[in-house]
C-alpha atoms as a printed R data frame, in Angstrom:
   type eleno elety resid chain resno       x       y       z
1  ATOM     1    CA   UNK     A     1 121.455  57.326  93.227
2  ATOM     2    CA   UNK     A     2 118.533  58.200  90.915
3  ATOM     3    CA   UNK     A     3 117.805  61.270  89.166
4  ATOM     4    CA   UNK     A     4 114.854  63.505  89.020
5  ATOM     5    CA   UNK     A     5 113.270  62.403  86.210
6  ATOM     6    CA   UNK     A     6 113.363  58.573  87.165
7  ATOM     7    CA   UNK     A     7 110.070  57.387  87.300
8  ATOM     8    CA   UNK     A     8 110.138  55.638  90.401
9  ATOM     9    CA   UNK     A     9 111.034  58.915  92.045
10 ATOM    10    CA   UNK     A    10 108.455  60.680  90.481
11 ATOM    11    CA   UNK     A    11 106.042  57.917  91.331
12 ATOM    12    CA   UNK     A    12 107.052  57.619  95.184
13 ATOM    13    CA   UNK     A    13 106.857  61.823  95.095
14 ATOM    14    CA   UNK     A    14 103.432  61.305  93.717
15 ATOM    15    CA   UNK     A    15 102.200  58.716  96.476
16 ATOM    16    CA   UNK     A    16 103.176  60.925  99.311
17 ATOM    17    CA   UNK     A    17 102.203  63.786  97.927
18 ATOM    18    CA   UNK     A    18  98.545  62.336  97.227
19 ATOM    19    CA   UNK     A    19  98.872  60.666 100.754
20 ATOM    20    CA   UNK     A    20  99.774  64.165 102.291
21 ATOM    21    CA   UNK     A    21  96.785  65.949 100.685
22 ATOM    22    CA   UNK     A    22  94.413  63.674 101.910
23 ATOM    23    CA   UNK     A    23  95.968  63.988 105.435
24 ATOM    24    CA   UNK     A    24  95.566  67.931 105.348
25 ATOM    25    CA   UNK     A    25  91.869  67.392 104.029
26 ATOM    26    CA   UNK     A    26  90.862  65.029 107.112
27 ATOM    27    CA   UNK     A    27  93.128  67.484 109.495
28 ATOM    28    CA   UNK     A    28  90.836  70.557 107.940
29 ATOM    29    CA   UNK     A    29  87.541  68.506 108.159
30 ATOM    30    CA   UNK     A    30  87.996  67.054 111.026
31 ATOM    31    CA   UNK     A    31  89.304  70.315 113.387
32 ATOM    32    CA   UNK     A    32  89.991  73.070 110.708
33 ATOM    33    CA   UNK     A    33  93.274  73.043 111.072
34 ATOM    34    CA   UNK     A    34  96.341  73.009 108.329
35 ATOM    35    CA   UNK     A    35  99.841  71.688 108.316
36 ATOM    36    CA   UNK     A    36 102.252  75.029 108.097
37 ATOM    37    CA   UNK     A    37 103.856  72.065 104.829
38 ATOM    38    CA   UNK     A    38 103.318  73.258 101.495
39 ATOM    39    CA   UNK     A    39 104.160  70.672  98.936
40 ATOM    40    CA   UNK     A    40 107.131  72.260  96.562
41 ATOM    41    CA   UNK     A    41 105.966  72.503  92.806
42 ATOM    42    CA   UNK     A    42 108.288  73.241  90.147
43 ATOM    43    CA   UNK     A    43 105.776  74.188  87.440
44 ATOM    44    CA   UNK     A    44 104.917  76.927  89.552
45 ATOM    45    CA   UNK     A    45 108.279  77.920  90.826
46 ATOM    46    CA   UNK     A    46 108.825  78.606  86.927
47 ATOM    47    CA   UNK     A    47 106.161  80.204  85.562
48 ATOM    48    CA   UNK     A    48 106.690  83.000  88.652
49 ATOM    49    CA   UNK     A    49 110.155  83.218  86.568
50 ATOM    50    CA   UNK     A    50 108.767  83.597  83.444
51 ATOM    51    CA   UNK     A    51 106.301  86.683  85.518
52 ATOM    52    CA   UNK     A    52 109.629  88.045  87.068
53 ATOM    53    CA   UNK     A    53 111.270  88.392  83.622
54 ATOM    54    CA   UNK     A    54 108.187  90.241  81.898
55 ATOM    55    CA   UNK     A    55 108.271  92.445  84.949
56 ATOM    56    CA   UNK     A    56 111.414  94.197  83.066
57 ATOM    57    CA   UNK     A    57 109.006  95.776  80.523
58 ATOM    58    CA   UNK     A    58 107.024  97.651  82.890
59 ATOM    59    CA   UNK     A    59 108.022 101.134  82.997
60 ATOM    60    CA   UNK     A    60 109.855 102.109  85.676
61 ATOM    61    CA   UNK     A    61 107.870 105.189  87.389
62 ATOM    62    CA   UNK     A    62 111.500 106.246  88.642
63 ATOM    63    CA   UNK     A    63 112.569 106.167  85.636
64 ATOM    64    CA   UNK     A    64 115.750 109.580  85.273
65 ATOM    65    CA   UNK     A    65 114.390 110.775  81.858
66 ATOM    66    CA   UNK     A    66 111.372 112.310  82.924
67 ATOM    67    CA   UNK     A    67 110.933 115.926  82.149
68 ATOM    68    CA   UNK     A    68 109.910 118.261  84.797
69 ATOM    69    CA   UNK     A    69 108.310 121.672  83.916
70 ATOM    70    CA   UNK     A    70 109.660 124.648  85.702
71 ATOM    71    CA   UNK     A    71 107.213 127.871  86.475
């Protein structure tokens, strides 16, 4: 078994990715169609983590210490 970062994995992950981007291009082209396949990327799978954690310093518009004026 081979890990992730083995470079044969990365390069066969590489080849059929390229291979299934050109096969979605000719399917679009050709009859404007898509595949309902989306090709998994890590690098964006982290930065929405890196968005998710900055959402924590947004104030919180619910937030229980808001004052409310009486008449």
């Amino acid at each position: 078994r081979r890990g992730d970062d083995d470079p044969n994995v990365e390069a066969a992950f590489s080849a059929i990715m390229e291979a299934f981007e050109a096969y979605e291009d000719a399917l679009y082209d050709s009859y404007g169609e898509v595949t309902p396949l989306v090709i998994y990327d890590e690098s964006a799978e982290d930065e929405e983590e890196e968005d998710f954690d900055d959402a924590d310093e947004v104030e919180d518009p619910f937030d229980d210490d808001l004052e409310i004026e009486e008449k």
